[in-house]
Short mmCIF file of C-alpha atoms and ligand atoms in Angstrom, two decimals:
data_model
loop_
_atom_site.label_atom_id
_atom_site.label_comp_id
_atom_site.label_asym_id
_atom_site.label_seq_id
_atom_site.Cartn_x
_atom_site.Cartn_y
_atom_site.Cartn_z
CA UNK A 120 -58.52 -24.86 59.67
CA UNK A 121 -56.95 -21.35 58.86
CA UNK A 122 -53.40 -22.87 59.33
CA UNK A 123 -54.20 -25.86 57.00
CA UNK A 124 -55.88 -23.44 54.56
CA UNK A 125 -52.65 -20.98 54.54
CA UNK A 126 -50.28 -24.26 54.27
CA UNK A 127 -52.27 -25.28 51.57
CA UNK A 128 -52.16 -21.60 49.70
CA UNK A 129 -48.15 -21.75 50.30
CA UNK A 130 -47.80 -25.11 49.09
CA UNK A 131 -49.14 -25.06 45.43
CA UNK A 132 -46.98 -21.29 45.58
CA UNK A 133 -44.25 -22.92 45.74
CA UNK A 134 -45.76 -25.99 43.62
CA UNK A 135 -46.30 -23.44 40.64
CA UNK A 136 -43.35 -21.43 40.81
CA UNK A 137 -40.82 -24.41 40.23
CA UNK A 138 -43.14 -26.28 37.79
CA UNK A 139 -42.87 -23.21 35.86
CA UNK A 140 -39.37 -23.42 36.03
CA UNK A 141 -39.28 -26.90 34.69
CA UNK A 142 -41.68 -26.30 32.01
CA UNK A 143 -41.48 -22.92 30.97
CA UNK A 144 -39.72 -23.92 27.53
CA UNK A 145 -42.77 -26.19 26.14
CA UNK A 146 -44.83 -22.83 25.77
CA UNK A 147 -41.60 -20.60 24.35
CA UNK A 148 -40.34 -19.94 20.95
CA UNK A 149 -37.86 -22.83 20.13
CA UNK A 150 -35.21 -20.27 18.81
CA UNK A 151 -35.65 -17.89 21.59
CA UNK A 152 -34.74 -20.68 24.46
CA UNK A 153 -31.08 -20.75 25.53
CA UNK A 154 -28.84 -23.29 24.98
CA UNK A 155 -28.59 -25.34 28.58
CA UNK A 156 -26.03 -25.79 30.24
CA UNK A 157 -24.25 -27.96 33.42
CA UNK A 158 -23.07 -25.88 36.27
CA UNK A 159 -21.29 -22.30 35.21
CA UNK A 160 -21.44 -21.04 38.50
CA UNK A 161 -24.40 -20.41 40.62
CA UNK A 162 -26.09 -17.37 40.33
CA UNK A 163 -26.70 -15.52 43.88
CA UNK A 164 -30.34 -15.68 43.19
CA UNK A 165 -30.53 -19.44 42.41
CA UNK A 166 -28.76 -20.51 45.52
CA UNK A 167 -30.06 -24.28 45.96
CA UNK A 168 -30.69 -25.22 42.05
CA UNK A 169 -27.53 -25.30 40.48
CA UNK A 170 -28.14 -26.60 37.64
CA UNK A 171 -31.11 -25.34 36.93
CA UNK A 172 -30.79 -22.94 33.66
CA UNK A 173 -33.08 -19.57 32.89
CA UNK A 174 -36.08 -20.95 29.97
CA UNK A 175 -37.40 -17.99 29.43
CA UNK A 176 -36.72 -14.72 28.16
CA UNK A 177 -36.78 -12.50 31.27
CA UNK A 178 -33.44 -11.01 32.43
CA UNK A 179 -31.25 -13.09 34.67
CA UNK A 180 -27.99 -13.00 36.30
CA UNK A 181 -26.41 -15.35 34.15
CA UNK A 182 -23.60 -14.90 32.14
CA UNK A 183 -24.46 -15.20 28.52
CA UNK A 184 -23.47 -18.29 27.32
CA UNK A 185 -22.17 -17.07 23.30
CA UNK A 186 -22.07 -13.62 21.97
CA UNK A 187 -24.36 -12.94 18.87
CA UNK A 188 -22.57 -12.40 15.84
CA UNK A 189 -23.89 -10.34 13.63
CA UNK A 190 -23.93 -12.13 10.79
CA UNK A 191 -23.61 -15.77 10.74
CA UNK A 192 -20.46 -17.29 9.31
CA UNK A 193 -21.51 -18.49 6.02
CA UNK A 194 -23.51 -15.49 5.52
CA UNK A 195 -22.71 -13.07 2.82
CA UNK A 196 -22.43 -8.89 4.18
CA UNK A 197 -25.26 -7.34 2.72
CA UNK A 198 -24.90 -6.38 -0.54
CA UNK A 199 -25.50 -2.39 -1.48
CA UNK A 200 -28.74 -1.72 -3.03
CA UNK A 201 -28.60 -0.76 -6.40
CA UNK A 202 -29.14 2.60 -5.80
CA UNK A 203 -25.96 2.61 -3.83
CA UNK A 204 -24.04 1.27 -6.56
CA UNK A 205 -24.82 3.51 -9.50
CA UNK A 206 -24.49 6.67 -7.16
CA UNK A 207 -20.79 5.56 -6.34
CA UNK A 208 -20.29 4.52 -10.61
CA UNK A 209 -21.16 8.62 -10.95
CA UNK A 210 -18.14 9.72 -8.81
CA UNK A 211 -15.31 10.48 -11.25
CA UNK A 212 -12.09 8.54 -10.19
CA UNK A 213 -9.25 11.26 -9.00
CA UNK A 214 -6.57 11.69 -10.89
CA UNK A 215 -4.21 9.98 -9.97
CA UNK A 216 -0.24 11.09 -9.35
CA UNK A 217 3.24 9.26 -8.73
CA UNK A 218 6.35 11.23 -7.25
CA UNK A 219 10.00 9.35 -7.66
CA UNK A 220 13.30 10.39 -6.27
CA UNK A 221 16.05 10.16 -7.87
CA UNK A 222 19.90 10.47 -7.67
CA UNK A 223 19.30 8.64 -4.13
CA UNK A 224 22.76 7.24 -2.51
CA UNK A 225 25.23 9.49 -2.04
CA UNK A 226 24.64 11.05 1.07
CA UNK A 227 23.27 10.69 4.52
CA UNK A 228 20.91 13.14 4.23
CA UNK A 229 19.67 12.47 1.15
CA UNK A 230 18.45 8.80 2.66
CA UNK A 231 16.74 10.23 5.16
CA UNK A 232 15.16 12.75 3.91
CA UNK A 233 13.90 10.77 0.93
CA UNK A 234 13.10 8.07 3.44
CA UNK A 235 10.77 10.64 5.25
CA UNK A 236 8.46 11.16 2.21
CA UNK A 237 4.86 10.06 2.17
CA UNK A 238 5.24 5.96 1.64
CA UNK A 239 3.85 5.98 -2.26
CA UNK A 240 6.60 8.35 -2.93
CA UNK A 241 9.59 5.72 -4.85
CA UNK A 242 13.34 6.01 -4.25
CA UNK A 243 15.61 5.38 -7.48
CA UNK A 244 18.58 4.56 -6.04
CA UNK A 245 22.38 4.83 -7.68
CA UNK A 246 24.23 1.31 -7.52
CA UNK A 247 27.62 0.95 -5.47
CA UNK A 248 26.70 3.87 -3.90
CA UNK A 249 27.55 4.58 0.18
CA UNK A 250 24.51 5.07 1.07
CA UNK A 251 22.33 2.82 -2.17
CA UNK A 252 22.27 -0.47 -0.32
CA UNK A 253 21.09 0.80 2.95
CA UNK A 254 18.76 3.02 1.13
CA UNK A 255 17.36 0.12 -0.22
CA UNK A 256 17.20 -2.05 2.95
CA UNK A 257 15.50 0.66 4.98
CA UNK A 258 12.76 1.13 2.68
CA UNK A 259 12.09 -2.44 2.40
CA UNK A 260 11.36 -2.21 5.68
CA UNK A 261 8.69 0.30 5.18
CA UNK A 262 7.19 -1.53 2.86
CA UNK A 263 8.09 1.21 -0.11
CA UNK A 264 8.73 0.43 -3.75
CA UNK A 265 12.23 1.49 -4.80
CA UNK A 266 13.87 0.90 -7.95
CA UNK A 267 17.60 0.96 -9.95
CA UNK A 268 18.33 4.34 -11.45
CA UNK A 269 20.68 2.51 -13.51
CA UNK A 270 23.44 5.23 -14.81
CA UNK A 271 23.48 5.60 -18.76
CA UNK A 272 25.75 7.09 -21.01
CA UNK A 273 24.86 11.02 -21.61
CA UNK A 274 25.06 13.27 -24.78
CA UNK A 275 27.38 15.69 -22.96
CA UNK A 276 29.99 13.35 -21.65
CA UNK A 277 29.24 13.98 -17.76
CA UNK A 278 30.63 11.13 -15.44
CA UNK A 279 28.08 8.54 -14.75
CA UNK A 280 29.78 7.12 -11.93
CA UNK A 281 30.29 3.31 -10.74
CA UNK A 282 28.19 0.73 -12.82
CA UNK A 283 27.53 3.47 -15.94
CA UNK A 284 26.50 1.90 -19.24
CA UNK A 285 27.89 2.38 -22.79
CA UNK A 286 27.26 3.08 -26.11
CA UNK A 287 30.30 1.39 -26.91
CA UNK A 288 30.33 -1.92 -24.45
CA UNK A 289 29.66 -5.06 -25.80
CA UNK A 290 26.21 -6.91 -25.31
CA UNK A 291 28.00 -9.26 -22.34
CA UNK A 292 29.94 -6.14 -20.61
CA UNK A 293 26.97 -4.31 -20.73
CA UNK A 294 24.25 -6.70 -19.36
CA UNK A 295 27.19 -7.78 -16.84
CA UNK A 296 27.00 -4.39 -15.89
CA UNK A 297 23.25 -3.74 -15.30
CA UNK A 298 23.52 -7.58 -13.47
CA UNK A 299 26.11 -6.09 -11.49
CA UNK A 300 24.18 -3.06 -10.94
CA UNK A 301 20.88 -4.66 -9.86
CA UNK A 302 22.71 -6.86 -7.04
CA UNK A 303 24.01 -4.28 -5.30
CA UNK A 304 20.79 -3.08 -4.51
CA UNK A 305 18.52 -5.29 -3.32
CA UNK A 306 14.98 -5.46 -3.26
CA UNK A 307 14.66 -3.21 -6.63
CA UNK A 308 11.40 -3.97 -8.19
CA UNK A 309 11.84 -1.97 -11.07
CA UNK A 310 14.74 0.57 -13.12
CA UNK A 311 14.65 3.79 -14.09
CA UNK A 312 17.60 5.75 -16.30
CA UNK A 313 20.01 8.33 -14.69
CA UNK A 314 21.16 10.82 -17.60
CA UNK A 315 20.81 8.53 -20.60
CA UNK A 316 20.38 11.14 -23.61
CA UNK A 317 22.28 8.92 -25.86
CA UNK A 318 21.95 5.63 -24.63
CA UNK A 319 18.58 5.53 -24.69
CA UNK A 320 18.45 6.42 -28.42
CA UNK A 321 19.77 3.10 -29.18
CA UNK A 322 17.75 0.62 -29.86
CA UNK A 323 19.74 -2.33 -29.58
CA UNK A 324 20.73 -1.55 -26.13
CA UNK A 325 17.23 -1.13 -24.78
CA UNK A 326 16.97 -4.21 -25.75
CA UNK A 327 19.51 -5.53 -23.86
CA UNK A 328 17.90 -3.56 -21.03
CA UNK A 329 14.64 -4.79 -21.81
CA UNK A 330 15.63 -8.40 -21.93
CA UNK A 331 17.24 -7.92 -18.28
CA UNK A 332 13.89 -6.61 -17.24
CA UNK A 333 11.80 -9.49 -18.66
CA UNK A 334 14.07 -12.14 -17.24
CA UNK A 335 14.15 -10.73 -13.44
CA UNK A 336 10.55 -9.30 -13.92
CA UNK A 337 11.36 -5.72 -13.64
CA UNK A 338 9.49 -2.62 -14.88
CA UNK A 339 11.03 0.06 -16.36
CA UNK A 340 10.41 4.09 -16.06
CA UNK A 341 11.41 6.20 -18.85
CA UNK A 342 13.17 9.20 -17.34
CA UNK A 343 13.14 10.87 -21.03
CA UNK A 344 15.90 12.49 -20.85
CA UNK A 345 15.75 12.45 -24.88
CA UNK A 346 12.76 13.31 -26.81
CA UNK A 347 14.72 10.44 -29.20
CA UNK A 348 14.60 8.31 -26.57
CA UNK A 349 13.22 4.76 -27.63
CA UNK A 350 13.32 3.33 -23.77
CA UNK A 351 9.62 2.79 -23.67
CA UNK A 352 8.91 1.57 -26.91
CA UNK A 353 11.39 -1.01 -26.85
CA UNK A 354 10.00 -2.30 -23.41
CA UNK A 355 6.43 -2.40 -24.73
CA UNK A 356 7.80 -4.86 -27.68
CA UNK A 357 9.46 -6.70 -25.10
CA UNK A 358 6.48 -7.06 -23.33
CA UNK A 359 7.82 -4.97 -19.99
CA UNK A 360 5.42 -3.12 -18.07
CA UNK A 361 6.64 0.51 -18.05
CA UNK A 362 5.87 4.05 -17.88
CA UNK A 363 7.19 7.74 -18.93
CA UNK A 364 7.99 10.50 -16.68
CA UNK A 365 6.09 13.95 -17.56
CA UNK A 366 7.71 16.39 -15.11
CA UNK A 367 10.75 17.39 -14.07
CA UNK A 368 10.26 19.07 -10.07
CA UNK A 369 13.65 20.62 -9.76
CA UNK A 370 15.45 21.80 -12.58
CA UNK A 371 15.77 24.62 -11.13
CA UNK A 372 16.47 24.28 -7.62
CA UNK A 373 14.35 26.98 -6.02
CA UNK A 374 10.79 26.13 -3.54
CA UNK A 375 8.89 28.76 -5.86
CA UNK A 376 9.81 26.79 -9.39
CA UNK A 377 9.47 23.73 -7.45
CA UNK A 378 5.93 24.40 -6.70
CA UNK A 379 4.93 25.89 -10.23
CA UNK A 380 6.21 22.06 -11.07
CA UNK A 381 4.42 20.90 -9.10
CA UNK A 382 0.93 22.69 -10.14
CA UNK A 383 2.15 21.86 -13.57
CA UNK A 384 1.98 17.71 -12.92
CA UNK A 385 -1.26 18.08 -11.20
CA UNK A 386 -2.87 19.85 -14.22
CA UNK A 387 -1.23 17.24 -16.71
CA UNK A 388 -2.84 14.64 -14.30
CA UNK A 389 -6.07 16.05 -14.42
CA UNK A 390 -5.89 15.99 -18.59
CA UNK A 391 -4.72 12.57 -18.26
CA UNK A 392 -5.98 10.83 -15.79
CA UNK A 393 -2.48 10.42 -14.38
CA UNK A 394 1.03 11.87 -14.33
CA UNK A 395 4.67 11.08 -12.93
CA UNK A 396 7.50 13.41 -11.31
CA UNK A 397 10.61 12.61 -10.87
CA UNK A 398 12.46 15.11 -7.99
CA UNK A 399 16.67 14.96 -6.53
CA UNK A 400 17.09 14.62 -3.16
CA UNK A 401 17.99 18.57 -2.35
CA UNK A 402 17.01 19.82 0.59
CA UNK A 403 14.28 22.31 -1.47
CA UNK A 404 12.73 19.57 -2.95
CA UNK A 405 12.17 17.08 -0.25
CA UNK A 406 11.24 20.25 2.20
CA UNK A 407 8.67 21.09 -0.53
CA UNK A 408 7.27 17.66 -1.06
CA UNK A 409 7.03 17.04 2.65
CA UNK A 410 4.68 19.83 3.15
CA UNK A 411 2.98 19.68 -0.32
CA UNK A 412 2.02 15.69 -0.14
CA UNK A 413 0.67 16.18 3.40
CA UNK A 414 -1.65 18.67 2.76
CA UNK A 415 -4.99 17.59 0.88
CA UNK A 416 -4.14 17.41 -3.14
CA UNK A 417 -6.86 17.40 -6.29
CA UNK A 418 -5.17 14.56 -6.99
CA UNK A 419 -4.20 11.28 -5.49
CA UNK A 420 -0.45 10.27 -4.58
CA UNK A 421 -0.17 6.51 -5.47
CA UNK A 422 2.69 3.99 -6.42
CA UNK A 423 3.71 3.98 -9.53
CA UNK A 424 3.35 0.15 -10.07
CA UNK A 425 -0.29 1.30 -10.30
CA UNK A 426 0.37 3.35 -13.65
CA UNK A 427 2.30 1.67 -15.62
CA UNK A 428 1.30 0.01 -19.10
ZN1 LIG B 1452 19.75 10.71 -12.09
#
């Protein structure tokens, strides 16, 4: 009797334990129940019931079948409260600064040291120069803005160089010229002037300038080199997007008036919201700027794409 009792007590044991198995899921939360699945492997504790999946909650041995994201696909990130949104509207935007090099080209070390400043910093680089084209290529390459510094005709007669423009060429030599001047260096997104005190006067040359610019989508800096100049007026009624400079780093080539130039355009960007230096590739000035840019600023380096008008 006490063996058919204890068979008995072991029987609906084993009764209850796989029924509970089977059924479990008809008593648990629909969205809680895994997915099942056909044989993944058999877990070392399920030996003999291979396909047999975990319906309930409790921990098993199981790998899981999908990772949780943590936000479904079509749903939206969660928006910031409102409170969150007005406290970032009362943060003042930085001011904001852009640094250009100019005069790039010439020599070895001018490309690499110019090609060593922070990325937002732009290259202006000299046409039919020994070192322009590669220049140019290389900073492709790091994904850097660099423009034309397209040589123009000066007040005091000093040599432009190859690909110089005229007061007195006609309107086809001239925008030949700048053509010229653009192809041989490639990937220019933009043109700035090299000397220029009496071209830039003229209006009816800026205009040719301007309608080169339009036509290949170009922007143009204003290197002011002439408080007569009339570069960026003519390329706002052309409808170019362009830009003045406001300082000068290294007109006189020393690391202590460098950085009092340098103060200077982050004080003029603080009472403008914005301010651009143009810098030469000598050894002070890229030294200085390496240093200087790396180190935390009141203001914020950016590309000068972002500033013009
Ligand atoms: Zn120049």
């Amino acid at each position: 009797m006490r063996q058919l009792l204890s068979n008995w007590v072991l029987a609906s044991a084993i009764f209850s334990c796989v029924s509970s198995v089977l059924y479990a899921d008809e008593a648990a939360d629909p969205a809680t129940v895994p997915f099942p699945v056909l044989d993944r492997g058999v877990p070392k504790s399920m030996g003999q019931f291979p396909y047999l999946v975990p319906l309930t909650n409790q921990k098993s041995d199981w790998p899981p079948l999908f990772k949780t994201p943590k936000t479904l696909p079509n749903e939206t990130p969660k928006s910031k409260t409102s409170l969150e949104i007005s406290a970032m509207d009362a943060l003042p935007a930085p001011p904001k600064i852009a640094v250009v090099i100019d005069d790039v080209g010439y020599n070895r070390r001018g490309m690499e040291e110019s090609l060593a400043l922070p990325l937002p910093v732009v290259l202006a680089i000299l046409p039919e120069t020994p070192y322009g084209a590669r220049t140019a290529q290389r900073a492709h390459l790091q994904e850097r803005i660099t423009i034309l510094h397209a040589p123009m005709e000066n007040e005091r007669e000093l040599k432009l160089g190859p690909g110089g423009l005229y007061v007195n060429m006609d309107e086809q030599t001239f925008k030949q010229t700048l053509y010229d001047d653009l192809d041989s260096t490639p990937y220019v997104t933009g043109v700035n002037n090299h000397m220029g005190s009496l071209l830039t006067t003229h209006s009816e040359h800026m205009g040719w300038v301007m309608d080169i610019m339009a036509e290949r989508s170009l922007f143009f800096i204003d290197s002011l080199t002439s408080p007569k100049s009339v570069a960026y007026k003519t390329a706002v009624e052309r409808g170019v997007r362009t830009v003045t400079r406001d300082i000068f780093l290294d007109n006189v080539r020393s690391e202590e008036a460098i950085s009092k130039q340098f103060e200077r355009l982050l004080k003029r960007a603080h009472k403008q919201g914005s301010a651009i230096a143009i810098g030469h590739p000598y050894p002070e000035t890229t030294r200085f700027l390496k240093r200087r840019l790396n180190q935390p600023l009141s203001a914020q380096l950016v590309t000068i794409d972002t500033l013009l008008q």
